[in-house]
Coordinates of C-alpha atoms in Angstrom, one line a residue:
X23 CA 31.8 -40.3 -4.3
X24 CA 33.5 -38.7 -7.2
X25 CA 33.7 -35.2 -8.5
X26 CA 32.8 -36.2 -11.7
X27 CA 30.2 -38.4 -10.5
X28 CA 28.5 -35.5 -8.3
X29 CA 28.8 -33.5 -12.1
X30 CA 27.3 -35.8 -13.7
X31 CA 24.5 -36.8 -11.9
X32 CA 23.6 -32.2 -10.9
X33 CA 23.5 -32.4 -15.1
X34 CA 20.8 -35.4 -15.5
X35 CA 18.6 -34.2 -12.6
X36 CA 18.5 -30.1 -14.1
X37 CA 20.0 -27.2 -13.4
X38 CA 19.4 -26.2 -9.8
X39 CA 20.7 -30.5 -9.7
X40 CA 19.8 -33.2 -6.9
X41 CA 21.4 -36.4 -6.4
X42 CA 19.9 -39.2 -4.9
X43 CA 21.6 -41.6 -2.0
X44 CA 21.8 -45.2 -0.9
X45 CA 18.0 -45.9 0.7
X46 CA 18.0 -46.7 4.9
X47 CA 15.4 -49.8 5.7
X48 CA 13.8 -50.5 8.9
X49 CA 12.6 -53.5 10.1
X50 CA 9.4 -54.3 9.2
X51 CA 6.2 -55.0 11.5
X52 CA 6.5 -58.6 11.9
X53 CA 10.3 -58.2 13.0
X54 CA 9.7 -56.1 15.9
X55 CA 8.5 -57.2 19.5
X56 CA 6.1 -54.0 19.6
X57 CA 6.9 -50.3 20.2
X58 CA 10.3 -49.1 21.0
X59 CA 12.7 -47.4 18.4
X60 CA 15.2 -48.2 15.9
X61 CA 17.6 -45.9 14.8
X62 CA 20.1 -45.6 11.6
X63 CA 23.4 -43.5 10.5
X64 CA 24.3 -42.5 7.1
X65 CA 28.0 -40.6 6.8
X66 CA 29.4 -39.4 3.7
X67 CA 30.9 -36.4 1.6
X68 CA 30.1 -34.4 -0.5
X69 CA 33.1 -32.7 -3.2
X70 CA 32.6 -28.6 -4.3
X71 CA 30.3 -28.6 -7.0
X72 CA 27.8 -30.6 -5.5
X73 CA 23.8 -30.6 -6.5
X74 CA 21.9 -28.1 -5.1
X75 CA 20.1 -30.3 -3.5
X76 CA 20.9 -34.0 -1.8
X77 CA 17.8 -37.4 -1.5
X78 CA 18.4 -39.7 1.3
X79 CA 15.5 -42.1 0.8
X80 CA 14.3 -43.7 3.6
X81 CA 12.1 -46.2 3.8
X82 CA 8.9 -45.7 6.2
X83 CA 7.4 -49.5 7.6
X84 CA 4.0 -49.4 9.0
X85 CA 3.0 -48.6 12.4
X86 CA 5.8 -45.4 13.0
X87 CA 4.8 -43.4 15.2
X88 CA 7.4 -40.4 15.0
X89 CA 10.1 -39.9 13.2
X90 CA 13.2 -37.9 14.2
X91 CA 16.1 -37.0 12.3
X92 CA 19.3 -35.1 13.2
X93 CA 22.4 -33.9 11.6
X94 CA 25.6 -32.6 11.7
X95 CA 28.5 -31.6 9.3
X96 CA 32.2 -30.8 9.3
X97 CA 33.3 -26.7 9.1
X98 CA 36.8 -27.3 8.0
X99 CA 38.7 -23.9 8.1
X100 CA 38.9 -22.2 4.8
X101 CA 41.8 -19.5 3.6
X102 CA 40.5 -16.3 3.5
X103 CA 37.8 -15.3 0.7
X104 CA 36.9 -18.6 0.9
X105 CA 33.5 -20.1 1.3
X106 CA 33.4 -22.6 3.8
X107 CA 30.8 -25.5 4.3
X108 CA 27.0 -24.6 5.6
X109 CA 24.0 -27.0 4.7
X110 CA 20.5 -27.0 5.0
X111 CA 18.0 -29.8 6.0
X112 CA 14.5 -30.2 5.1
X113 CA 11.9 -33.4 4.3
X114 CA 9.4 -35.2 2.2
X115 CA 7.0 -38.2 2.8
X116 CA 5.7 -40.3 1.3
X117 CA 3.7 -38.7 -1.3
X118 CA 7.0 -37.8 -3.4
X119 CA 9.8 -35.3 -3.3
X120 CA 8.7 -33.8 -7.5
X121 CA 8.9 -29.8 -7.9
X122 CA 5.3 -28.2 -6.5
X123 CA 4.2 -31.5 -5.4
X124 CA 2.6 -32.8 -2.2
X125 CA 5.5 -34.4 -0.3
X126 CA 6.6 -31.6 1.7
X127 CA 6.6 -32.0 5.2
X128 CA 9.4 -29.0 6.4
X129 CA 12.2 -27.3 5.8
X130 CA 14.7 -25.8 8.5
X131 CA 17.4 -24.3 6.5
X132 CA 20.1 -24.5 8.3
X133 CA 18.7 -23.5 11.4
X134 CA 17.9 -26.6 13.1
X135 CA 20.2 -29.5 13.8
X136 CA 17.2 -32.4 14.4
X137 CA 13.4 -32.2 14.3
X138 CA 11.2 -34.4 14.3
X139 CA 7.3 -35.0 13.0
X140 CA 4.7 -37.3 14.4
X141 CA 0.2 -37.3 13.7
X142 CA 0.1 -35.1 17.0
X143 CA 2.4 -32.1 16.8
X144 CA 5.8 -31.4 15.2
X145 CA 8.8 -29.2 15.4
X146 CA 8.6 -25.4 14.1
X147 CA 9.1 -25.2 10.6
X148 CA 7.9 -29.3 10.3
X149 CA 4.0 -29.8 10.0
X150 CA 2.2 -32.1 12.0
X151 CA 0.7 -35.1 10.2
X152 CA 0.6 -39.3 10.4
X153 CA 4.2 -40.5 9.4
X154 CA 3.0 -43.4 7.1
X155 CA 4.4 -46.7 5.3
X156 CA 6.3 -45.7 2.5
X157 CA 9.5 -43.5 1.4
X158 CA 10.1 -40.4 2.9
X159 CA 13.0 -38.5 1.9
X160 CA 15.3 -36.5 3.9
X161 CA 16.8 -33.8 1.5
X162 CA 20.0 -31.8 2.5
X163 CA 21.2 -29.0 0.9
X164 CA 24.5 -28.1 0.7
X165 CA 24.9 -24.0 0.4
X166 CA 28.6 -23.1 -0.5
X167 CA 30.9 -26.0 -0.1
X168 CA 34.5 -25.5 1.3
X169 CA 37.9 -26.9 -1.3
X170 CA 38.3 -29.7 1.2
X171 CA 34.8 -30.3 0.4
X172 CA 31.5 -31.5 3.3
X173 CA 31.8 -34.6 5.4
X174 CA 28.1 -35.2 6.8
X175 CA 26.8 -37.6 8.9
X176 CA 22.4 -38.2 9.5
X177 CA 21.0 -40.3 11.9
X178 CA 16.9 -41.2 11.6
X179 CA 14.9 -42.7 14.2
X180 CA 11.9 -44.2 13.6
X181 CA 9.4 -44.5 17.1
X182 CA 6.7 -47.2 16.8
X183 CA 3.1 -47.9 18.4
X184 CA 2.0 -51.0 19.2
X185 CA 2.3 -53.8 17.5
X186 CA -1.5 -54.8 15.9
X187 CA -2.4 -51.2 15.6
X188 CA -5.3 -50.7 13.4
X189 CA -4.1 -47.7 11.5
X190 CA -0.6 -47.9 9.5
X191 CA 0.7 -45.5 10.8
X192 CA 0.8 -45.6 14.7
X193 CA 0.0 -41.7 16.3
X194 CA -3.2 -40.0 17.2
X195 CA -5.5 -37.6 15.7
X196 CA -4.3 -34.3 14.0
X197 CA -4.7 -31.0 15.4
X198 CA -6.6 -28.9 12.3
X199 CA -4.5 -25.5 12.2
X200 CA -6.3 -22.1 13.5
X201 CA -5.3 -19.6 10.6
X202 CA -5.8 -16.3 11.0
X203 CA -9.2 -14.5 10.0
X204 CA -9.5 -12.8 6.5
X205 CA -10.7 -9.1 8.1
X206 CA -10.2 -7.1 10.9
X207 CA -11.7 -4.0 12.3
X208 CA -9.7 -1.5 10.7
X209 CA -11.3 2.5 10.2
X210 CA -12.9 1.9 6.3
X211 CA -10.7 3.7 3.9
X212 CA -8.0 4.9 5.2
X213 CA -4.0 4.7 5.4
X214 CA -2.5 1.3 7.1
X215 CA 0.8 0.7 8.4
X216 CA 2.3 -2.8 7.6
X217 CA 4.9 -5.1 7.5
X218 CA 5.2 -8.5 5.3
X219 CA 8.4 -9.6 5.9
X220 CA 8.7 -11.5 8.9
X221 CA 10.6 -14.1 11.0
X222 CA 9.6 -16.8 13.9
X223 CA 11.0 -19.7 15.6
X224 CA 9.7 -21.4 12.5
X225 CA 12.3 -20.9 10.2
X226 CA 15.5 -19.3 11.6
X227 CA 14.1 -16.3 13.7
X228 CA 14.6 -15.8 17.3
X229 CA 10.7 -14.6 18.5
X230 CA 8.1 -16.4 19.4
X231 CA 5.3 -15.3 17.1
X232 CA 3.6 -13.8 20.4
X233 CA 6.7 -12.0 20.6
X234 CA 6.4 -10.5 16.8
X235 CA 2.7 -9.8 17.5
X236 CA 3.7 -8.0 20.5
X237 CA 6.4 -5.7 18.9
X238 CA 4.1 -5.1 15.8
X239 CA 1.8 -3.2 17.7
X240 CA 4.4 -1.4 19.6
X241 CA 5.6 -0.2 16.2
X242 CA 2.1 1.3 15.7
X243 CA 1.6 -1.5 12.9
X244 CA -1.6 -2.5 11.1
X245 CA -0.8 -5.4 10.0
X246 CA 1.3 -8.1 9.2
X247 CA 2.6 -10.9 7.0
X248 CA 4.4 -14.7 8.0
X249 CA 6.9 -14.8 6.0
X250 CA 9.4 -18.4 7.1
X251 CA 11.8 -19.3 4.8
X252 CA 10.2 -22.5 2.3
X253 CA 7.6 -23.3 4.8
X254 CA 3.7 -23.0 5.6
X255 CA 4.4 -24.4 9.5
X256 CA 4.4 -21.0 10.9
X257 CA 1.2 -20.2 8.7
X258 CA -1.4 -21.6 12.0
X259 CA 0.8 -20.8 15.2
X260 CA -0.6 -17.2 15.6
X261 CA -4.1 -18.2 17.4
X262 CA -5.0 -15.7 19.8
X263 CA -2.6 -13.3 18.7
X264 CA -5.0 -11.7 16.2
X265 CA -7.4 -8.7 17.1
X266 CA -9.5 -5.8 15.7
X267 CA -6.2 -4.0 15.8
X268 CA -3.7 -6.1 14.3
X269 CA -4.1 -8.2 11.3
X270 CA -2.0 -11.1 10.5
X271 CA -1.6 -12.2 6.9
X272 CA 0.6 -15.6 5.8
X273 CA 3.4 -15.8 3.7
X274 CA 6.3 -17.3 2.7
X275 CA 10.0 -16.0 1.9
X276 CA 10.7 -18.4 -1.1
X277 CA 14.5 -18.5 -1.1
X278 CA 16.2 -19.9 -4.0
X279 CA 19.5 -20.3 -5.2
X280 CA 19.3 -17.2 -7.2
X281 CA 17.0 -15.3 -4.9
X282 CA 14.5 -14.8 -2.5
X283 CA 10.7 -14.1 -3.2
X284 CA 8.2 -12.5 -0.7
X285 CA 5.0 -14.6 -1.2
X286 CA 3.0 -12.2 -0.1
X287 CA -1.3 -12.8 1.2
X288 CA -0.8 -16.2 -0.2
X289 CA -3.8 -18.4 1.3
X290 CA -3.2 -20.3 4.7
X291 CA -2.0 -23.4 4.3
X292 CA -0.2 -22.8 0.7
X293 CA 3.3 -24.4 0.3
X294 CA 5.3 -22.2 -2.5
X295 CA 8.5 -24.7 -3.8
X296 CA 12.1 -23.3 -4.3
X297 CA 14.2 -26.0 -5.7
X298 CA 15.4 -24.1 -8.8
X299 CA 17.5 -21.9 -10.3
X300 CA 17.0 -19.1 -12.5
X301 CA 18.3 -20.9 -15.4
X302 CA 15.9 -23.5 -14.9
X303 CA 12.9 -21.3 -16.1
X304 CA 10.6 -22.6 -13.4
X305 CA 9.8 -19.3 -11.9
X306 CA 7.3 -18.4 -14.0
X307 CA 4.9 -21.4 -13.0
X308 CA 5.5 -21.0 -9.2
X309 CA 4.7 -16.7 -9.5
X310 CA 1.2 -17.9 -11.0
X311 CA 1.0 -20.5 -8.0
X312 CA 1.4 -17.3 -5.7
X313 CA -1.4 -15.4 -7.7
X314 CA -3.5 -18.8 -7.7
X315 CA -3.2 -18.6 -3.9
X316 CA -4.4 -15.2 -3.6
X317 CA -1.4 -13.9 -3.2
X318 CA 1.3 -10.9 -4.4
X319 CA 4.6 -12.5 -6.4
X320 CA 7.5 -9.6 -4.1
X321 CA 11.0 -10.1 -4.9
X322 CA 12.8 -9.3 -1.6
X323 CA 16.2 -7.3 -1.3
X324 CA 17.3 -8.0 -5.3
X325 CA 20.7 -6.6 -4.0
X326 CA 21.5 -8.3 -0.9
X327 CA 24.8 -8.9 -0.5
X328 CA 24.7 -12.9 0.9
X329 CA 24.7 -15.6 -1.0
X330 CA 22.2 -17.0 -3.2
X331 CA 20.1 -13.3 -2.2
X332 CA 21.2 -11.5 -5.6
X333 CA 17.8 -11.5 -7.5
X334 CA 18.6 -12.9 -10.4
X335 CA 14.7 -13.5 -12.2
X336 CA 13.9 -10.3 -13.7
X337 CA 11.2 -8.4 -12.6
X338 CA 8.8 -10.0 -15.4
X339 CA 6.8 -11.7 -13.4
X340 CA 6.8 -9.5 -9.9
X341 CA 3.4 -7.6 -8.5
X342 CA 5.7 -5.5 -6.4
X343 CA 9.3 -4.8 -5.4
X344 CA 10.7 -5.0 -1.9
X345 CA 13.4 -1.8 -2.4
X346 CA 14.1 -1.2 1.5
X347 CA 14.4 -4.2 3.9
X348 CA 15.7 -3.5 7.4
X349 CA 17.7 -0.7 8.2
X350 CA 18.8 1.5 4.8
X351 CA 22.2 0.2 3.1
X352 CA 24.0 1.6 0.3
X353 CA 22.6 -2.9 -1.5
X354 CA 18.9 -0.7 -0.7
X355 CA 20.0 2.6 -2.5
X356 CA 20.9 0.5 -5.4
X357 CA 17.7 -1.4 -5.3
X358 CA 15.4 1.9 -5.4
X359 CA 18.0 3.4 -8.4
X360 CA 16.9 -0.5 -10.5
X361 CA 13.5 0.0 -9.7
X362 CA 12.8 3.9 -10.8
X363 CA 15.0 2.7 -13.8
X364 CA 11.6 0.7 -14.1
X365 CA 9.3 3.7 -13.6
X366 CA 11.1 5.8 -16.8
X367 CA 10.6 2.6 -19.0
X368 CA 6.9 2.8 -18.5
X369 CA 6.6 6.4 -18.4
X370 CA 7.7 6.0 -21.5
X371 CA 5.5 3.2 -23.2
X372 CA 7.9 0.2 -22.1
X373 CA 6.3 -2.0 -19.6
X374 CA 4.4 -1.4 -17.1
X375 CA 5.3 -0.3 -13.5
X376 CA 6.1 -2.2 -10.7
X377 CA 5.2 -0.5 -6.9
X378 CA 7.9 -0.5 -4.4
X379 CA 7.5 -1.5 -0.8
X380 CA 9.6 -2.2 2.3
X381 CA 9.6 -4.0 5.3
X382 CA 11.9 -4.9 8.1
X383 CA 13.1 -8.8 7.6
X384 CA 13.3 -8.9 11.2
X385 CA 14.7 -12.2 12.7
X386 CA 15.5 -11.3 16.4
X387 CA 16.9 -8.6 18.8
X388 CA 17.6 -6.0 17.7
X389 CA 16.1 -5.7 15.0
X390 CA 13.4 -3.3 14.4
X391 CA 9.6 -5.1 14.0
X392 CA 8.0 -2.0 11.2
X393 CA 11.9 -0.3 10.0
X394 CA 10.7 0.0 7.7
X395 CA 7.0 -0.3 7.2
X396 CA 4.7 0.0 4.3
X397 CA 1.4 2.1 4.7
X398 CA -1.3 1.5 2.7
X399 CA -4.2 3.2 1.1
X400 CA -6.8 0.2 1.8
X401 CA -11.0 -0.1 1.7
X402 CA -10.6 -1.7 5.0
X403 CA -8.4 -4.0 6.9
X404 CA -8.7 -7.3 5.4
X405 CA -6.4 -9.3 2.9
X406 CA -8.3 -8.6 -0.4
X407 CA -8.0 -5.0 0.2
X408 CA -4.5 -4.5 1.3
X409 CA -3.2 -6.4 -1.3
X410 CA -5.6 -4.6 -3.3
X411 CA -3.5 -1.2 -2.3
X412 CA -0.1 -2.6 -2.2
X413 CA -0.7 -4.2 -5.9
X414 CA -2.4 -0.6 -6.9
X415 CA 0.4 1.3 -5.8
X416 CA -1.7 3.4 -3.8
X417 CA 1.5 2.9 -0.7
X418 CA 4.1 4.6 0.6
X419 CA 7.5 3.6 2.8
X420 CA 8.3 4.8 5.9
X421 CA 11.1 4.2 8.9
X422 CA 8.6 4.0 11.6
X423 CA 5.2 5.5 12.3
X424 CA 6.2 8.8 13.8
X425 CA 6.3 9.9 10.2
X426 CA 2.8 11.2 8.3
X427 CA 2.6 12.0 5.1
X428 CA 0.5 13.5 2.0
X429 CA 1.6 14.0 -1.7
X430 CA -1.3 14.4 -4.6
X431 CA -1.0 16.3 -7.9
X432 CA -3.3 18.9 -9.0
X433 CA -3.9 20.4 -12.0
X434 CA -5.8 21.4 -15.4
X435 CA -9.7 22.3 -13.9
X436 CA -9.5 21.1 -10.4
X437 CA -8.0 17.8 -11.1
X438 CA -5.9 15.8 -8.2
X439 CA -4.4 12.7 -8.2
X440 CA -3.0 10.7 -5.3
X441 CA 0.0 8.2 -4.8
X442 CA -0.2 5.6 -7.2
X443 CA -2.3 7.4 -9.6
X444 CA -2.5 9.4 -12.7
X445 CA -3.1 13.3 -13.2
X446 CA -4.7 13.1 -16.4
X447 CA -4.0 16.6 -18.0
X448 CA -2.3 17.7 -21.3
X449 CA 1.1 17.5 -21.7
X450 CA 1.8 21.6 -21.1
X451 CA -1.1 22.3 -17.8
X452 CA 0.4 23.3 -15.3
X453 CA 0.5 20.6 -12.5
X454 CA 1.3 21.5 -8.9
X455 CA 3.3 18.8 -6.3
X456 CA 2.3 18.8 -3.0
X457 CA 3.6 16.8 -0.3
X458 CA 2.9 17.4 3.5
X459 CA 5.3 15.6 6.4
X460 CA 6.1 15.2 9.7
X461 CA 8.0 12.9 12.2
X462 CA 11.5 13.8 9.8
X463 CA 13.0 16.4 12.1
X464 CA 16.5 17.3 10.3
X465 CA 15.4 16.1 7.0
X466 CA 15.3 17.3 3.6
X467 CA 12.3 16.7 0.4
X468 CA 14.3 15.3 -3.1
X469 CA 11.1 15.2 -5.9
X470 CA 12.2 12.8 -8.2
X471 CA 11.1 12.5 -11.7
X472 CA 12.2 10.4 -15.0
X473 CA 14.7 13.0 -15.9
X474 CA 16.1 12.2 -11.9
X475 CA 15.9 15.3 -9.6
X476 CA 14.4 18.2 -10.6
X477 CA 13.5 19.6 -6.7
X478 CA 15.4 19.6 -3.7
X479 CA 14.3 21.4 -0.1
X480 CA 15.0 21.4 3.7
X481 CA 12.2 20.9 5.6
X482 CA 12.3 23.0 9.1
X483 CA 13.8 22.0 11.8
X484 CA 11.5 20.7 13.7
X485 CA 10.6 18.1 10.5
X486 CA 7.2 19.0 10.0
X487 CA 6.2 21.0 7.2
X488 CA 4.6 21.6 3.5
X489 CA 6.5 21.7 0.5
X490 CA 5.2 22.4 -3.1
X491 CA 6.6 22.1 -7.0
X492 CA 5.0 23.7 -9.9
X493 CA 5.8 21.2 -13.2
X494 CA 4.3 19.8 -16.6
X495 CA 4.0 16.7 -17.7
X496 CA 6.2 17.2 -20.8
X497 CA 9.0 18.1 -18.3
X498 CA 8.0 15.3 -15.9
X499 CA 6.2 12.3 -17.0
X500 CA 6.2 11.2 -12.8
X501 CA 7.1 12.9 -9.5
X502 CA 7.8 10.9 -6.7
X503 CA 9.0 12.1 -3.4
X504 CA 12.2 11.3 -0.9
X505 CA 12.5 12.4 2.5
X506 CA 16.8 12.1 3.8
X507 CA 18.0 12.2 6.4
X508 CA 21.1 14.7 6.4
X509 CA 24.8 12.6 5.1
X510 CA 26.9 11.7 7.8
X511 CA 29.4 13.2 5.7
X512 CA 27.7 16.5 5.7
X513 CA 27.6 16.1 2.0
X514 CA 31.1 16.1 1.2
X515 CA 30.7 12.4 -1.0
X516 CA 27.5 14.3 -3.0
X517 CA 25.5 11.3 -1.9
X518 CA 22.5 11.3 -0.8
X519 CA 21.5 10.7 3.4
X520 CA 19.9 7.7 4.4
X521 CA 15.9 7.7 3.7
X522 CA 13.9 8.5 6.2
X523 CA 10.3 7.9 3.4
X524 CA 9.4 7.0 0.2
X525 CA 6.8 7.1 -1.7
X526 CA 5.6 5.5 -5.5
X527 CA 5.0 7.7 -7.8
X528 CA 1.9 10.0 -9.0
X529 CA 1.9 9.9 -13.0
X530 CA 1.4 13.0 -15.3
X531 CA 0.0 13.7 -18.4
X532 CA -2.1 11.3 -20.9
X533 CA -1.4 7.9 -21.1

């Protein structure tokens, strides 16, 4: 295919871009001798500038028990600083490929080179169910394409049941998925620790759900969220792994070419589409779908350096923002600064404020589940209560469960406010901000306001202490706390050290 034809088809298909190849056909039932299998192989070439998604239609006849797909592509050498070939894969069934439609049957990105689907079972990242007759579509996602282009090979195998089966498909029954309960025992109204961005073998993780659940308990977590890339297949993979001590929420990391968003706490079995870019003006539609499914919209690692990871959709549709992802790095520092600017705007009456949260995004060893974690004040350990606490900003962030923290502001005639709240006092009333912290040896405390850092002090060597600071709403429209490790360069650069913990703000003064 000529480059100009690919670009023309991309423009016709929309900003995200799609290309449909020629249809792959198999023998009809009357042309077969019963069971067995048939295989077809398709090869092709995609030039640089190819559409985001390349659809390969497959005509599936009656009597198919299982569809199996494998693929490969070349990886030629490229000059330093140039992107090589990377190509994802997934599949849609006979119900079609409409954006947000019902045809989705699985997506493994670039993590698997083969998969299979039948009524009884499916490869992790794919959804079991009948292989009904009609036009299925294997989807290639050329994530990056080398200057030489990308040569691909896709092999489709259909495995048949016995001829004369009374069903149009020839498989057995599809097991009903068992989803996690919406509530755990908990401790009543309390602070609960969670990690809401995690991956298993159901996308590009190396851990099993059982290993993630064990790691969460070892990290002292009360709740986790399963967030596989662009698939809901992991929602039903946690049977027997929850308990009175661990609430498991279902979600998805919606992985677009213009950034990733955690669909946090959506209804089990819900799939959120990802096949759009920022210029398609489609994100509002899918953020609404996340909320309609009971979840929260949380842009993930907005300034991460991986291809397609930078968040380009803005924050108007967000419910919270992931300001810290995995071990603390410079891109987290940038995200926190950007988030703080939204607090300044909100304090000055320009829009609402977005709560901050943090997650590990752990995929495999030695990545640590619960580094970092979000600590949420909730009425109980349930999906509605945890999500409401996150949405309201009644939360703080820590690098581990060894850190304990309490933060409040008081003033006026005995008034108090905690994290995520507002201390309603007059502009000139004296306010006392108080932080109690432990588990942070060698750290210092910074109080950040709409004017920036207005107070800082070192903690005792033990890492436990109480810090107080006095201000007024006229001087500080909000205050939040950061607990930082010592800078690696001893402070010579003037930059703060890595984060150990931080809080959402307390707003001061009347609206």
